[in-house]
mmCIF file of C-alpha atoms in Angstrom:
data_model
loop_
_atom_site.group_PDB
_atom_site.id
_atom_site.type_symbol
_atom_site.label_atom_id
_atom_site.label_comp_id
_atom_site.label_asym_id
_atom_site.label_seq_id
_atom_site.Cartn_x
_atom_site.Cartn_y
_atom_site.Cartn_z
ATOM 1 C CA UNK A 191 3.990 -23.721 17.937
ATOM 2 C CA UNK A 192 7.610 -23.090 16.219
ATOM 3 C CA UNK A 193 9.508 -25.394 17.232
ATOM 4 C CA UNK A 194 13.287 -25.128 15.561
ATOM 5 C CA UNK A 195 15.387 -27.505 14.032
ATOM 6 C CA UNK A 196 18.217 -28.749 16.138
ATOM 7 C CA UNK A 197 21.048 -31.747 16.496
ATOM 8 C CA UNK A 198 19.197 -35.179 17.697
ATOM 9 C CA UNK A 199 18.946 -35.054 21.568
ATOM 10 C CA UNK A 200 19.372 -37.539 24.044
ATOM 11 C CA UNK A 201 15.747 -39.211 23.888
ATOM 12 C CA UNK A 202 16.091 -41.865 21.393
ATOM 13 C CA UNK A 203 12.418 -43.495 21.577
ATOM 14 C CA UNK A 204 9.102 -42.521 20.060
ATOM 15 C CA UNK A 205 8.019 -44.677 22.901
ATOM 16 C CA UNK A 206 5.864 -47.185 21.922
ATOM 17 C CA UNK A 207 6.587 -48.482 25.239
ATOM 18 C CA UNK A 208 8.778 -45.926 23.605
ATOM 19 C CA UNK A 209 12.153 -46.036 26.534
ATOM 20 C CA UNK A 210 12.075 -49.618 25.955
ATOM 21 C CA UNK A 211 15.786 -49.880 24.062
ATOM 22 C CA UNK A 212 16.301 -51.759 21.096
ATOM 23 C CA UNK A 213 12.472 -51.657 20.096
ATOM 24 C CA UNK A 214 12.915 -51.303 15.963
ATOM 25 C CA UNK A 215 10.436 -51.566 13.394
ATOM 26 C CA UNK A 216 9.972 -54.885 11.251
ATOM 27 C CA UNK A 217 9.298 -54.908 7.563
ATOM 28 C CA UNK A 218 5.649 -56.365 6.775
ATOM 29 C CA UNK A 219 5.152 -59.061 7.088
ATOM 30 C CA UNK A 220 1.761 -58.897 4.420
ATOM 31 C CA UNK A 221 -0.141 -56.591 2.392
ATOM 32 C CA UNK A 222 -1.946 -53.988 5.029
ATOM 33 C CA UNK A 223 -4.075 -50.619 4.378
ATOM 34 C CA UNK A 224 -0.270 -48.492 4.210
ATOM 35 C CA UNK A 225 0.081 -50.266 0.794
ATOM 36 C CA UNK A 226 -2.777 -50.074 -0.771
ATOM 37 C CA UNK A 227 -1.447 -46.771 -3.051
ATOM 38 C CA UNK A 228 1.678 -48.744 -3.969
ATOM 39 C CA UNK A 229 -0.373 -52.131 -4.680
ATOM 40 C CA UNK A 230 -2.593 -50.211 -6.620
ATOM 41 C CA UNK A 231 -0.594 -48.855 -9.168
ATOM 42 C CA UNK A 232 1.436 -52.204 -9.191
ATOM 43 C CA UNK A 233 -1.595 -53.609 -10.000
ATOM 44 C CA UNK A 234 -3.053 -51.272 -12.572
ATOM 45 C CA UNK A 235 0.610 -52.628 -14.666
ATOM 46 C CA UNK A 236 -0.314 -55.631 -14.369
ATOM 47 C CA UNK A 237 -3.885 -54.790 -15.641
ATOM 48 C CA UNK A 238 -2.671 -52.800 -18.747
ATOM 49 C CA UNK A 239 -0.389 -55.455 -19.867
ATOM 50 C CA UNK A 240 -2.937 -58.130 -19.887
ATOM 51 C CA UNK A 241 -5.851 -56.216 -21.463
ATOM 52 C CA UNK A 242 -5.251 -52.419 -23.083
ATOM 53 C CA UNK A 243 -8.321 -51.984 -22.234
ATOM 54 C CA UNK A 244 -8.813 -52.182 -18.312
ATOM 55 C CA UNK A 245 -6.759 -49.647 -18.022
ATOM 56 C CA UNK A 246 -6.961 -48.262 -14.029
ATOM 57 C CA UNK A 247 -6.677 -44.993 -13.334
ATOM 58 C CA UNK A 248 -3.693 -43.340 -11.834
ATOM 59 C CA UNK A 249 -3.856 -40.958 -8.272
ATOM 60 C CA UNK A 250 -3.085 -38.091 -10.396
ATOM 61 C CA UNK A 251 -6.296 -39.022 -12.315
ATOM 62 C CA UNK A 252 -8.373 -39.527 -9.153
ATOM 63 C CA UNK A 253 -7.412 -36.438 -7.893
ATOM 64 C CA UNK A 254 -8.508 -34.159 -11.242
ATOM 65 C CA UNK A 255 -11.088 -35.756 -11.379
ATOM 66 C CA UNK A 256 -12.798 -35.459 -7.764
ATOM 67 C CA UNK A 257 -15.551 -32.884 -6.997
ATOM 68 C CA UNK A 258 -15.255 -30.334 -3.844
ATOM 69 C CA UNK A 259 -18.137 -32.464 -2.507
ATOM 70 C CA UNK A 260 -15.501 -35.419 -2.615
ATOM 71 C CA UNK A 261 -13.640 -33.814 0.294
ATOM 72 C CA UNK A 262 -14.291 -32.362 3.742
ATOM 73 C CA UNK A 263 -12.824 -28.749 5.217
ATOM 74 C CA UNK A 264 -10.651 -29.083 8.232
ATOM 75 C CA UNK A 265 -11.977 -28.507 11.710
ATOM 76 C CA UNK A 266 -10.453 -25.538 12.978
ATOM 77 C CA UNK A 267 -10.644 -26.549 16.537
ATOM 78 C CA UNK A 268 -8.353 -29.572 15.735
ATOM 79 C CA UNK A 269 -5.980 -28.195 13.425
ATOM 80 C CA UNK A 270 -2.135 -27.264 14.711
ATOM 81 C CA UNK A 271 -0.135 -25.024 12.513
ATOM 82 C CA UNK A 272 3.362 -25.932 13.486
ATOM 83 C CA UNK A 273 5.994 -23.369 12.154
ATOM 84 C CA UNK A 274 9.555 -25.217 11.645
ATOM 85 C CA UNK A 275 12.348 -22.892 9.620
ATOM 86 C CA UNK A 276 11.426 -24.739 6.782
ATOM 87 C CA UNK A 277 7.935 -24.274 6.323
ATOM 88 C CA UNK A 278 4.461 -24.805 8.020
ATOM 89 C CA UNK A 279 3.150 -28.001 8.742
ATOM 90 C CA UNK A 280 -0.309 -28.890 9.220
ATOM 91 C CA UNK A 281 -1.652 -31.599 11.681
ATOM 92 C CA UNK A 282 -5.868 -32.733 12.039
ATOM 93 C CA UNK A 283 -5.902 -34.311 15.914
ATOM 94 C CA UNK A 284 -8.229 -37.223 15.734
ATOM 95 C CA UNK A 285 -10.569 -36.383 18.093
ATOM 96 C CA UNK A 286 -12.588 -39.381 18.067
ATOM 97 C CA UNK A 287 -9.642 -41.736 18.794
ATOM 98 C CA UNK A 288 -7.974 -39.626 20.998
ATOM 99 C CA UNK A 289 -10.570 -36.965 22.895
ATOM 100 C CA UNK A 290 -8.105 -37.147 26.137
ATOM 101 C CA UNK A 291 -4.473 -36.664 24.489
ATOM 102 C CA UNK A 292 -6.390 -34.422 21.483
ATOM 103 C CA UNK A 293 -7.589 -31.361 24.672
ATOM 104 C CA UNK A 294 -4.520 -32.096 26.737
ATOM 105 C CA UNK A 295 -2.666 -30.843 23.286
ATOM 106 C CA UNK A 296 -4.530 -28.330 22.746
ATOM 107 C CA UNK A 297 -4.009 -27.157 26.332
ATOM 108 C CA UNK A 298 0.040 -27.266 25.481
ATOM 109 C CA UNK A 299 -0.442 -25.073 22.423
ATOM 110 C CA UNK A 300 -2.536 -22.778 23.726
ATOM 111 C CA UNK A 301 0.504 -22.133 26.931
ATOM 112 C CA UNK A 302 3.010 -22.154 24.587
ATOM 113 C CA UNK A 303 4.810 -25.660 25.965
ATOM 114 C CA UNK A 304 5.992 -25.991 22.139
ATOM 115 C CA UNK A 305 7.507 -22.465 21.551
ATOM 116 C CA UNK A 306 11.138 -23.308 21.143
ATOM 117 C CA UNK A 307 11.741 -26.441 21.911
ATOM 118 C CA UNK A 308 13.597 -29.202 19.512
ATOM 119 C CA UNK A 309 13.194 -31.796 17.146
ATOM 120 C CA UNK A 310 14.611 -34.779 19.243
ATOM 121 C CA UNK A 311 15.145 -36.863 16.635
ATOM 122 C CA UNK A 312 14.811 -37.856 12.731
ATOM 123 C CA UNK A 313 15.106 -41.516 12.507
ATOM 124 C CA UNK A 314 14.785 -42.094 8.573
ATOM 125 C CA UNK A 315 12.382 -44.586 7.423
ATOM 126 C CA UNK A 316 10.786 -44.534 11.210
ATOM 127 C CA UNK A 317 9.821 -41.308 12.761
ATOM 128 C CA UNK A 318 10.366 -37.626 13.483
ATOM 129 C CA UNK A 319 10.383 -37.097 17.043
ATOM 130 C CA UNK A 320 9.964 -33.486 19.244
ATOM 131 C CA UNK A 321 9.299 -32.497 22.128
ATOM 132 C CA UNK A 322 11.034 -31.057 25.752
ATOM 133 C CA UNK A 323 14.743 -32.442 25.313
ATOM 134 C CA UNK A 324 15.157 -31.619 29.320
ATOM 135 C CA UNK A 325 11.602 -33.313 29.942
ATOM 136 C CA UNK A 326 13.643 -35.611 32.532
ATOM 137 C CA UNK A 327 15.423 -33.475 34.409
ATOM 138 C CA UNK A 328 13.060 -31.885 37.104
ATOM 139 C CA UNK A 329 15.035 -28.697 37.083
ATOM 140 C CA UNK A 330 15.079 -27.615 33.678
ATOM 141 C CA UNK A 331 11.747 -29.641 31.930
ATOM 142 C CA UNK A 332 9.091 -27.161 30.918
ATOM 143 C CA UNK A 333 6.221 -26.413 33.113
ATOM 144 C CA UNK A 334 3.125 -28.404 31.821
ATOM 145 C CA UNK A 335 0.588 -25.550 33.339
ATOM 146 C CA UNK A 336 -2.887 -26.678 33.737
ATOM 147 C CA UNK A 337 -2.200 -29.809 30.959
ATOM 148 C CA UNK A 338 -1.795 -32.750 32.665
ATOM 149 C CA UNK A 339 1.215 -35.053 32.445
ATOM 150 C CA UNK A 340 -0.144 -38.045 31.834
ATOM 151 C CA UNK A 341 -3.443 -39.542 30.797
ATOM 152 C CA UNK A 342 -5.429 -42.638 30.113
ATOM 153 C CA UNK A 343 -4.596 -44.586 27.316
ATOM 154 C CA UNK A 344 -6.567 -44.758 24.276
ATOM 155 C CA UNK A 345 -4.916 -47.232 21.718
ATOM 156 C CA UNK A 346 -8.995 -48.037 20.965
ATOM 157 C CA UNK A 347 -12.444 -46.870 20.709
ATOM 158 C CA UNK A 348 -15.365 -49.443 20.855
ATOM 159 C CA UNK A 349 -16.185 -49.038 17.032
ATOM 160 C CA UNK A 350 -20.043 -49.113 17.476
ATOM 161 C CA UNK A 351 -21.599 -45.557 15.999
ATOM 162 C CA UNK A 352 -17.837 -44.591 13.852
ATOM 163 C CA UNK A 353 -18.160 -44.360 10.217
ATOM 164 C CA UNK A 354 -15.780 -46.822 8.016
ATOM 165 C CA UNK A 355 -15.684 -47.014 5.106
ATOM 166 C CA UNK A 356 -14.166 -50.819 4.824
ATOM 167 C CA UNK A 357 -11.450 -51.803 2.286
ATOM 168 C CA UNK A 358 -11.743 -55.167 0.524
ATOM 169 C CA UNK A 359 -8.045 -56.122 0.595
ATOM 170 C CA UNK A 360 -7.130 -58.536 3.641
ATOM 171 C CA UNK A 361 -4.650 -57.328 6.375
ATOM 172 C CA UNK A 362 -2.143 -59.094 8.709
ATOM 173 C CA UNK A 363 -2.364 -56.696 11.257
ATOM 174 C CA UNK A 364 -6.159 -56.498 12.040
ATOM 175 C CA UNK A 365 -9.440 -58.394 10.416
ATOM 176 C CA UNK A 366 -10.719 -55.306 8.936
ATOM 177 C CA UNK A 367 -9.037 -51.803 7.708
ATOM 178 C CA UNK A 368 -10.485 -48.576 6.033
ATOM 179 C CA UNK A 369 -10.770 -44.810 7.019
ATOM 180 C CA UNK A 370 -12.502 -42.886 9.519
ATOM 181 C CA UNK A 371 -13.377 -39.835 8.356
ATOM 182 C CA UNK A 372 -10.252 -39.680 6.507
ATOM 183 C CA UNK A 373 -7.876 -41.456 8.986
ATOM 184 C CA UNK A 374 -6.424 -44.827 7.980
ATOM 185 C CA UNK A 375 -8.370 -47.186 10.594
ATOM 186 C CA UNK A 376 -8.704 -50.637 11.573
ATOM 187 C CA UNK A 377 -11.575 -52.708 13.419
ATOM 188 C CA UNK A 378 -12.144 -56.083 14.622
ATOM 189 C CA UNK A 379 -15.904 -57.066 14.882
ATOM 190 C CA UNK A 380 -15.443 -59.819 17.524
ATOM 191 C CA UNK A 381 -13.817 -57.612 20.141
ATOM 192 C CA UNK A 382 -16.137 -54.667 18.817
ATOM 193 C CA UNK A 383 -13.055 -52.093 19.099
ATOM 194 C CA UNK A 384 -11.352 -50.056 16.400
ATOM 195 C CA UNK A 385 -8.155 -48.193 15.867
ATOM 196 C CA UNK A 386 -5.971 -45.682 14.168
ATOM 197 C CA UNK A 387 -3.564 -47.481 11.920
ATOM 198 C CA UNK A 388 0.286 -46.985 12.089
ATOM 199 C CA UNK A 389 0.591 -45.303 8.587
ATOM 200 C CA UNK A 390 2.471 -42.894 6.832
ATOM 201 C CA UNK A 391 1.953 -39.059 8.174
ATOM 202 C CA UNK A 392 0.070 -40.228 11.726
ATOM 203 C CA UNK A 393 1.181 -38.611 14.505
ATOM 204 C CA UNK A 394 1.694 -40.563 17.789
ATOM 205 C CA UNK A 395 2.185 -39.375 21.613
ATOM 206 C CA UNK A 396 5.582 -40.700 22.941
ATOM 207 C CA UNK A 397 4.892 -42.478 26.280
ATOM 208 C CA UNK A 398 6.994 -44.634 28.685
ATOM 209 C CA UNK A 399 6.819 -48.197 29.195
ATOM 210 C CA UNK A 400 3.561 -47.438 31.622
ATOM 211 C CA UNK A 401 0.328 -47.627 29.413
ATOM 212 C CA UNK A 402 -0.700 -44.262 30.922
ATOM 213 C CA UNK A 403 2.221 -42.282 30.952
ATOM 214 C CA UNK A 404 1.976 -40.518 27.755
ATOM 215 C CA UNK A 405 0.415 -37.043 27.957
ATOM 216 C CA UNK A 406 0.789 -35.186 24.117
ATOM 217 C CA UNK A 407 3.571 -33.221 25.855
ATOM 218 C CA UNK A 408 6.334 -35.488 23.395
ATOM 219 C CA UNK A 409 4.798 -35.990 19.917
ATOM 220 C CA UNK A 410 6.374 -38.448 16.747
ATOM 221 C CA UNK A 411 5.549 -38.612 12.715
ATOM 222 C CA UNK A 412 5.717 -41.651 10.822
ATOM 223 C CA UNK A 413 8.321 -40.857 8.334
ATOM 224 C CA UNK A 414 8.922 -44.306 6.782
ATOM 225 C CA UNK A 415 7.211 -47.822 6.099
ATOM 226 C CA UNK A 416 4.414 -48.002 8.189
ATOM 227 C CA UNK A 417 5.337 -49.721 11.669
ATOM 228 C CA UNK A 418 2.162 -51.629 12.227
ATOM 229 C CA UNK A 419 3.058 -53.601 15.174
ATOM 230 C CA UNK A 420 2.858 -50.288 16.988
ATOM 231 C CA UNK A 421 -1.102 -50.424 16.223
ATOM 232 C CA UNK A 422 -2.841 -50.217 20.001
ATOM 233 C CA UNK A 423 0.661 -49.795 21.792
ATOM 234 C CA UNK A 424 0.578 -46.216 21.469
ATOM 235 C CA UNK A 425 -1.807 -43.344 21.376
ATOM 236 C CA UNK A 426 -1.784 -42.140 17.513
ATOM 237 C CA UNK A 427 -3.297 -38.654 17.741
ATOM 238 C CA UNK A 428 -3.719 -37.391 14.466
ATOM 239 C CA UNK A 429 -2.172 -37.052 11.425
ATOM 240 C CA UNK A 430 -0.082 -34.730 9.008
ATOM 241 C CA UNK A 431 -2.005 -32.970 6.419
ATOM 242 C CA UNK A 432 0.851 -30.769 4.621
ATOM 243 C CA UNK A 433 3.955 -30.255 5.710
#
């Protein structure tokens, strides 16, 4: 789905209850599962200075050192190439968080509803917005086909039968966080739900201030810190892979 580059457009909101003005992210307030990279190598300084010895090793090391068995192939069926003058860029839709807004994308792609249309908006350290920049004016938005223009929402998943693979550190934003299937995740075992975490390279489905008015049709990146208090406000849909 090419989708050029072009000046920011009138739609200023990812919309987390994105059309709600003067929404802006807030630093974090706590260690959470988006800094986990960053507080590991912190950590493995600390480690080295006070004993040569325990030395951790780095993500490079991790990486050259992981087997083919360490990772998983791609599901074809829920991967979007999207083709930007500057180079491909790969996104997984997470399926199991997202079933509704993952076909009703895959119903935009496959009409087309992508093909030239704009990149609304680069807000750095926040998000990369696209999407239909006349998708409020009835006379000129794009024709959604047979995709529907708004669905349920699905900021959680009752977490019962989903594989997690827990992390130990403790999180301000939810009681438990990890990865699902390779998704940053979070879960809380008294409510019994669990949810995609607002981190670095997710992708999230713009929506108005009505819970079930997003539809896929206006998409964001998380460019920046990770804006956590977004967690279960807003459909996150998958995530970029390269690009």
């Amino acid at each position: 789905m090419p989708i050029p580059a072009s000046p920011v457009s009138k739609s200023t909101h990812p919309k987390p209850a994105a059309r709600a003005k003067g929404r802006r992210p807030t630093p974090l307030r706590g260690l959470g599962i988006c800094a986990l990279a960053l507080l590991g190598l912190a950590s493995a300084g600390l480690a080295q200075a006070a004993d040569t010895k325990a030395k951790k090793p780095t993500m490079q090391q991790v990486l050259e050192s992981s087997k083919p068995a360490d990772w998983r192939a791609l599901d074809p069926a829920s991967t979007l190439y999207m083709e930007l003058p500057g180079g491909r860029v790969v996104i997984e839709l997470a399926t199991q968080f997202a079933p509704l807004h993952a076909a009703n994308i895959r119903t935009l792609v496959k009409q087309k509803y992508f093909d030239g249309l704009a990149i609304l908006r680069v807000q750095d350290n926040f998000v990369t917005q696209w999407g239909d920049p006349d998708a409020d004016d009835a006379t000129k938005a794009r024709s959604f086909g047979a995709a529907s223009k708004s669905l349920a929402a699905e900021f959680s998943r009752p977490a019962q039968g989903l594989a997690f693979t827990r992390l130990p550190d403790g999180d301000v934003y939810a009681p438990e966080v990890g990865f699902s299937d390779g998704f940053p995740a979070a879960r809380d075992p008294k409510t019994g739900q669990a949810w995609l975490a607002h981190c670095y390279g997710m992708v999230g489905a713009g929506r108005s201030n009505e819970a079930e008015s997003g539809s896929g049709a206006e998409l964001y990146v998380v460019i920046g810190h990770a804006p956590r208090q977004l967690d279960r406000n807003i459909a996150t849909v998958g995530r970029v892979v390269r690009g």
